[in-house]
């Protein structure tokens, strides 16, 4: 009887150990699954943060690109606006007859010749001599001013001009500006570059422009307003 009791206790003890082992395995399996799930959540969260950061960087890059495009467009519009001002025929130059003469405005036409003259004058004011020495020129209706040869002035589509009005300004190739301060019938190859409002004050300023002492010539000053 003692031996059977011993075997029974041994069996019970073995079953208890097996139960403990099974419970431990179940607990370990549960912990492992929980850790795996926790790990999965952590990765998902990290991926979400990474995605958010990537999106933020992409948005920043797009914003910078849009800003650059806006600035480029703005610059293009400004440049276009400047060109439109020149092309509208509203560009003007300020002209004085003599060193202390009154200023008169010459409105420029839309052509390459007038634009080139305006660009050069914008860089440096012009102070040009007036010559009245040609026997075949009627100085009672016109004056001309020679531009230094260092300035490259294009002659934009010159035409045969047969009539000029007071205040008309022409370019004669090479490098000569011709101003009519009275109406005239002529025959010459000119490019018209501008006009003055031929008021009585304007005509008087041209006619009474004094000879510059020490030069023997009259002068004209051209500048940006």
mmCIF file of C-alpha atoms in Angstrom:
data_model
loop_
_atom_site.group_PDB
_atom_site.id
_atom_site.type_symbol
_atom_site.label_atom_id
_atom_site.label_comp_id
_atom_site.label_asym_id
_atom_site.label_seq_id
_atom_site.Cartn_x
_atom_site.Cartn_y
_atom_site.Cartn_z
ATOM 1 C CA UNK A 1 0.000 0.000 0.000
ATOM 2 C CA UNK A 2 2.763 2.354 0.690
ATOM 3 C CA UNK A 3 4.262 1.731 -2.780
ATOM 4 C CA UNK A 4 0.958 2.531 -4.514
ATOM 5 C CA UNK A 5 0.582 5.702 -2.492
ATOM 6 C CA UNK A 6 4.070 6.694 -3.477
ATOM 7 C CA UNK A 7 3.264 6.137 -7.163
ATOM 8 C CA UNK A 8 0.056 8.133 -6.875
ATOM 9 C CA UNK A 9 1.843 11.069 -5.315
ATOM 10 C CA UNK A 10 4.524 10.876 -7.991
ATOM 11 C CA UNK A 11 1.901 10.945 -10.740
ATOM 12 C CA UNK A 12 0.122 13.885 -9.158
ATOM 13 C CA UNK A 13 3.387 15.691 -8.795
ATOM 14 C CA UNK A 14 4.203 15.066 -12.465
ATOM 15 C CA UNK A 15 0.813 16.313 -13.569
ATOM 16 C CA UNK A 16 1.214 19.429 -11.487
ATOM 17 C CA UNK A 17 4.580 20.146 -13.092
ATOM 18 C CA UNK A 18 3.095 19.638 -16.540
ATOM 19 C CA UNK A 19 0.271 22.008 -15.685
ATOM 20 C CA UNK A 20 2.747 24.613 -14.466
ATOM 21 C CA UNK A 21 4.811 24.186 -17.627
ATOM 22 C CA UNK A 22 1.732 24.561 -19.826
ATOM 23 C CA UNK A 23 0.657 27.653 -17.933
ATOM 24 C CA UNK A 24 4.122 29.134 -18.261
ATOM 25 C CA UNK A 25 4.144 28.427 -21.993
ATOM 26 C CA UNK A 26 0.752 30.075 -22.368
ATOM 27 C CA UNK A 27 1.902 33.109 -20.456
ATOM 28 C CA UNK A 28 5.076 33.382 -22.514
ATOM 29 C CA UNK A 29 3.089 33.052 -25.731
ATOM 30 C CA UNK A 30 0.743 35.794 -24.598
ATOM 31 C CA UNK A 31 3.630 38.094 -23.685
ATOM 32 C CA UNK A 32 5.297 37.422 -27.005
ATOM 33 C CA UNK A 33 2.145 38.259 -28.931
ATOM 34 C CA UNK A 34 1.635 41.414 -26.859
ATOM 35 C CA UNK A 35 5.231 42.463 -27.485
ATOM 36 C CA UNK A 36 4.823 41.791 -31.195
ATOM 37 C CA UNK A 37 1.645 43.834 -31.274
ATOM 38 C CA UNK A 38 3.333 46.585 -29.288
ATOM 39 C CA UNK A 39 6.217 46.481 -31.698
ATOM 40 C CA UNK A 40 3.823 46.677 -34.647
ATOM 41 C CA UNK A 41 2.143 49.745 -33.194
ATOM 42 C CA UNK A 42 5.484 51.402 -32.606
ATOM 43 C CA UNK A 43 6.567 50.845 -36.194
ATOM 44 C CA UNK A 44 3.237 52.103 -37.467
ATOM 45 C CA UNK A 45 3.533 55.197 -35.337
ATOM 46 C CA UNK A 46 7.096 55.789 -36.526
ATOM 47 C CA UNK A 47 5.985 55.322 -40.108
ATOM 48 C CA UNK A 48 3.221 57.875 -39.554
ATOM 49 C CA UNK A 49 5.650 60.405 -38.120
ATOM 50 C CA UNK A 50 8.044 59.794 -41.003
ATOM 51 C CA UNK A 51 5.238 60.236 -43.492
ATOM 52 C CA UNK A 52 4.179 63.458 -41.799
ATOM 53 C CA UNK A 53 7.733 64.791 -41.871
ATOM 54 C CA UNK A 54 8.140 63.820 -45.530
ATOM 55 C CA UNK A 55 4.888 65.554 -46.401
ATOM 56 C CA UNK A 56 6.014 68.652 -44.513
ATOM 57 C CA UNK A 57 9.294 68.760 -46.463
ATOM 58 C CA UNK A 58 7.450 68.274 -49.738
ATOM 59 C CA UNK A 59 5.041 71.076 -48.860
ATOM 60 C CA UNK A 60 7.964 73.340 -47.971
ATOM 61 C CA UNK A 61 9.667 72.572 -51.293
ATOM 62 C CA UNK A 62 6.436 73.276 -53.181
ATOM 63 C CA UNK A 63 6.013 76.553 -51.309
ATOM 64 C CA UNK A 64 9.561 77.603 -52.200
ATOM 65 C CA UNK A 65 8.996 76.615 -55.822
ATOM 66 C CA UNK A 66 5.750 78.566 -55.960
ATOM 67 C CA UNK A 67 7.487 81.590 -54.438
ATOM 68 C CA UNK A 68 10.243 81.434 -57.042
ATOM 69 C CA UNK A 69 7.673 81.117 -59.814
ATOM 70 C CA UNK A 70 5.715 84.068 -58.432
ATOM 71 C CA UNK A 71 8.846 86.198 -58.278
ATOM 72 C CA UNK A 72 9.769 85.184 -61.819
ATOM 73 C CA UNK A 73 6.293 86.016 -63.069
ATOM 74 C CA UNK A 74 6.366 89.303 -61.176
ATOM 75 C CA UNK A 75 9.724 90.144 -62.735
ATOM 76 C CA UNK A 76 8.382 89.261 -66.172
ATOM 77 C CA UNK A 77 5.321 91.451 -65.632
ATOM 78 C CA UNK A 78 7.464 94.345 -64.504
ATOM 79 C CA UNK A 79 9.697 93.968 -67.503
ATOM 80 C CA UNK A 80 6.680 93.710 -69.764
ATOM 81 C CA UNK A 81 5.225 96.827 -68.154
ATOM 82 C CA UNK A 82 8.407 98.724 -68.890
ATOM 83 C CA UNK A 83 8.320 97.594 -72.512
ATOM 84 C CA UNK A 84 4.686 98.604 -72.816
ATOM 85 C CA UNK A 85 5.530 102.095 -71.591
ATOM 86 C CA UNK A 86 8.195 102.445 -74.262
ATOM 87 C CA UNK A 87 5.988 100.951 -76.976
ATOM 88 C CA UNK A 88 3.023 103.140 -76.144
ATOM 89 C CA UNK A 89 4.867 106.177 -77.500
ATOM 90 C CA UNK A 90 4.663 107.942 -74.130
ATOM 91 C CA UNK A 91 8.419 107.872 -73.443
ATOM 92 C CA UNK A 92 9.864 111.379 -73.381
ATOM 93 C CA UNK A 93 13.183 113.193 -73.349
ATOM 94 C CA UNK A 94 13.861 116.638 -71.924
ATOM 95 C CA UNK A 95 15.454 119.117 -74.328
ATOM 96 C CA UNK A 96 16.981 122.529 -73.619
ATOM 97 C CA UNK A 97 18.207 124.997 -76.228
ATOM 98 C CA UNK A 98 21.314 126.555 -74.698
ATOM 99 C CA UNK A 99 22.949 125.966 -71.330
ATOM 100 C CA UNK A 100 20.258 127.794 -69.381
ATOM 101 C CA UNK A 101 17.296 127.334 -71.705
ATOM 102 C CA UNK A 102 13.800 126.315 -70.706
ATOM 103 C CA UNK A 103 13.026 122.589 -70.796
ATOM 104 C CA UNK A 104 10.739 121.214 -73.522
ATOM 105 C CA UNK A 105 9.513 117.639 -73.734
ATOM 106 C CA UNK A 106 10.048 115.525 -76.839
ATOM 107 C CA UNK A 107 7.655 112.580 -77.074
ATOM 108 C CA UNK A 108 9.339 109.565 -78.665
ATOM 109 C CA UNK A 109 7.878 107.279 -81.300
ATOM 110 C CA UNK A 110 7.837 103.504 -81.059
ATOM 111 C CA UNK A 111 10.851 102.406 -83.108
ATOM 112 C CA UNK A 112 14.362 101.062 -82.566
ATOM 113 C CA UNK A 113 16.057 104.343 -83.449
ATOM 114 C CA UNK A 114 14.175 106.353 -80.835
ATOM 115 C CA UNK A 115 14.633 103.580 -78.264
ATOM 116 C CA UNK A 116 18.408 103.484 -78.844
ATOM 117 C CA UNK A 117 18.692 107.251 -78.400
ATOM 118 C CA UNK A 118 16.648 107.093 -75.189
ATOM 119 C CA UNK A 119 18.880 104.324 -73.803
ATOM 120 C CA UNK A 120 22.072 106.264 -74.496
ATOM 121 C CA UNK A 121 20.665 109.475 -73.041
ATOM 122 C CA UNK A 122 19.595 107.505 -69.982
ATOM 123 C CA UNK A 123 23.233 106.528 -69.465
ATOM 124 C CA UNK A 124 24.685 110.013 -69.982
ATOM 125 C CA UNK A 125 23.072 113.354 -70.826
ATOM 126 C CA UNK A 126 23.870 114.682 -74.282
ATOM 127 C CA UNK A 127 25.223 118.164 -74.980
ATOM 128 C CA UNK A 128 25.395 118.512 -78.749
ATOM 129 C CA UNK A 129 26.551 121.392 -80.968
ATOM 130 C CA UNK A 130 24.242 122.969 -83.530
ATOM 131 C CA UNK A 131 25.829 123.597 -86.921
ATOM 132 C CA UNK A 132 24.471 126.173 -89.355
ATOM 133 C CA UNK A 133 27.157 126.123 -92.018
ATOM 134 C CA UNK A 134 25.702 124.115 -94.914
ATOM 135 C CA UNK A 135 24.732 126.318 -97.844
ATOM 136 C CA UNK A 136 22.034 123.906 -99.030
ATOM 137 C CA UNK A 137 20.173 123.736 -95.705
ATOM 138 C CA UNK A 138 17.263 126.045 -94.889
ATOM 139 C CA UNK A 139 18.015 126.887 -91.275
ATOM 140 C CA UNK A 140 14.897 129.037 -91.052
ATOM 141 C CA UNK A 141 12.818 125.857 -90.757
ATOM 142 C CA UNK A 142 15.196 123.257 -89.289
ATOM 143 C CA UNK A 143 18.250 122.566 -87.153
ATOM 144 C CA UNK A 144 20.385 119.425 -86.988
ATOM 145 C CA UNK A 145 22.570 117.978 -84.271
ATOM 146 C CA UNK A 146 25.361 115.470 -84.881
ATOM 147 C CA UNK A 147 25.641 112.553 -82.429
ATOM 148 C CA UNK A 148 29.221 111.372 -81.662
ATOM 149 C CA UNK A 149 30.217 108.351 -83.743
ATOM 150 C CA UNK A 150 30.872 106.236 -80.639
ATOM 151 C CA UNK A 151 27.095 105.856 -80.307
ATOM 152 C CA UNK A 152 25.739 103.108 -82.536
ATOM 153 C CA UNK A 153 22.295 104.302 -83.636
ATOM 154 C CA UNK A 154 20.205 101.935 -85.815
ATOM 155 C CA UNK A 155 18.273 103.451 -88.688
ATOM 156 C CA UNK A 156 14.831 101.862 -88.341
ATOM 157 C CA UNK A 157 13.000 101.746 -91.704
ATOM 158 C CA UNK A 158 13.854 105.176 -93.105
ATOM 159 C CA UNK A 159 11.271 106.620 -95.471
ATOM 160 C CA UNK A 160 11.188 109.357 -98.059
ATOM 161 C CA UNK A 161 9.734 112.372 -96.277
ATOM 162 C CA UNK A 162 8.176 115.105 -98.395
ATOM 163 C CA UNK A 163 6.505 117.170 -95.693
ATOM 164 C CA UNK A 164 7.475 118.084 -92.136
ATOM 165 C CA UNK A 165 5.433 119.812 -89.479
ATOM 166 C CA UNK A 166 6.755 122.188 -86.842
ATOM 167 C CA UNK A 167 7.919 120.085 -83.910
ATOM 168 C CA UNK A 168 8.769 116.971 -85.976
ATOM 169 C CA UNK A 169 12.077 115.289 -85.125
ATOM 170 C CA UNK A 170 13.846 112.881 -87.486
ATOM 171 C CA UNK A 171 16.951 110.721 -87.524
ATOM 172 C CA UNK A 172 19.236 110.990 -90.543
ATOM 173 C CA UNK A 173 21.793 108.232 -91.037
ATOM 174 C CA UNK A 174 24.528 108.388 -89.927
ATOM 175 C CA UNK A 175 24.133 109.849 -86.408
ATOM 176 C CA UNK A 176 22.238 113.065 -87.034
ATOM 177 C CA UNK A 177 19.086 114.419 -85.395
ATOM 178 C CA UNK A 178 17.036 116.833 -87.492
ATOM 179 C CA UNK A 179 14.476 119.139 -85.862
ATOM 180 C CA UNK A 180 11.875 121.107 -87.809
ATOM 181 C CA UNK A 181 10.558 124.109 -85.924
ATOM 182 C CA UNK A 182 8.469 125.390 -88.842
ATOM 183 C CA UNK A 183 6.412 123.547 -91.446
ATOM 184 C CA UNK A 184 8.386 122.634 -94.543
ATOM 185 C CA UNK A 185 8.212 120.787 -97.850
ATOM 186 C CA UNK A 186 11.256 118.571 -98.226
ATOM 187 C CA UNK A 187 12.603 115.460 -99.898
ATOM 188 C CA UNK A 188 14.864 113.377 -97.671
ATOM 189 C CA UNK A 189 15.350 109.865 -96.291
ATOM 190 C CA UNK A 190 14.486 110.081 -92.585
ATOM 191 C CA UNK A 191 13.314 107.944 -89.682
ATOM 192 C CA UNK A 192 10.866 109.906 -87.557
ATOM 193 C CA UNK A 193 11.777 109.579 -83.880
ATOM 194 C CA UNK A 194 9.648 112.110 -82.024
ATOM 195 C CA UNK A 195 7.618 115.290 -81.811
ATOM 196 C CA UNK A 196 7.489 118.512 -79.804
ATOM 197 C CA UNK A 197 4.409 120.558 -79.038
ATOM 198 C CA UNK A 198 5.349 123.447 -81.315
ATOM 199 C CA UNK A 199 4.130 126.260 -79.102
ATOM 200 C CA UNK A 200 5.172 129.856 -79.592
ATOM 201 C CA UNK A 201 7.526 129.499 -76.605
ATOM 202 C CA UNK A 202 9.146 126.448 -78.182
ATOM 203 C CA UNK A 203 9.725 128.159 -81.545
ATOM 204 C CA UNK A 204 11.136 131.226 -79.810
ATOM 205 C CA UNK A 205 13.519 129.080 -77.733
ATOM 206 C CA UNK A 206 14.871 127.452 -80.897
ATOM 207 C CA UNK A 207 15.230 130.698 -82.818
ATOM 208 C CA UNK A 208 16.790 132.680 -79.959
ATOM 209 C CA UNK A 209 19.218 130.010 -78.767
ATOM 210 C CA UNK A 210 22.408 132.037 -78.290
ATOM 211 C CA UNK A 211 25.796 131.176 -79.746
ATOM 212 C CA UNK A 212 27.933 129.694 -77.008
ATOM 213 C CA UNK A 213 30.795 132.060 -76.159
ATOM 214 C CA UNK A 214 34.155 130.611 -77.194
ATOM 215 C CA UNK A 215 32.579 127.937 -79.358
ATOM 216 C CA UNK A 216 31.058 129.783 -82.273
ATOM 217 C CA UNK A 217 28.200 127.266 -82.126
ATOM 218 C CA UNK A 218 24.868 126.882 -80.437
ATOM 219 C CA UNK A 219 24.198 123.835 -78.271
ATOM 220 C CA UNK A 220 21.303 121.619 -77.382
ATOM 221 C CA UNK A 221 20.992 119.532 -74.206
ATOM 222 C CA UNK A 222 19.088 116.235 -74.148
ATOM 223 C CA UNK A 223 18.413 114.328 -70.944
ATOM 224 C CA UNK A 224 15.972 112.019 -69.209
ATOM 225 C CA UNK A 225 13.174 113.937 -67.425
#
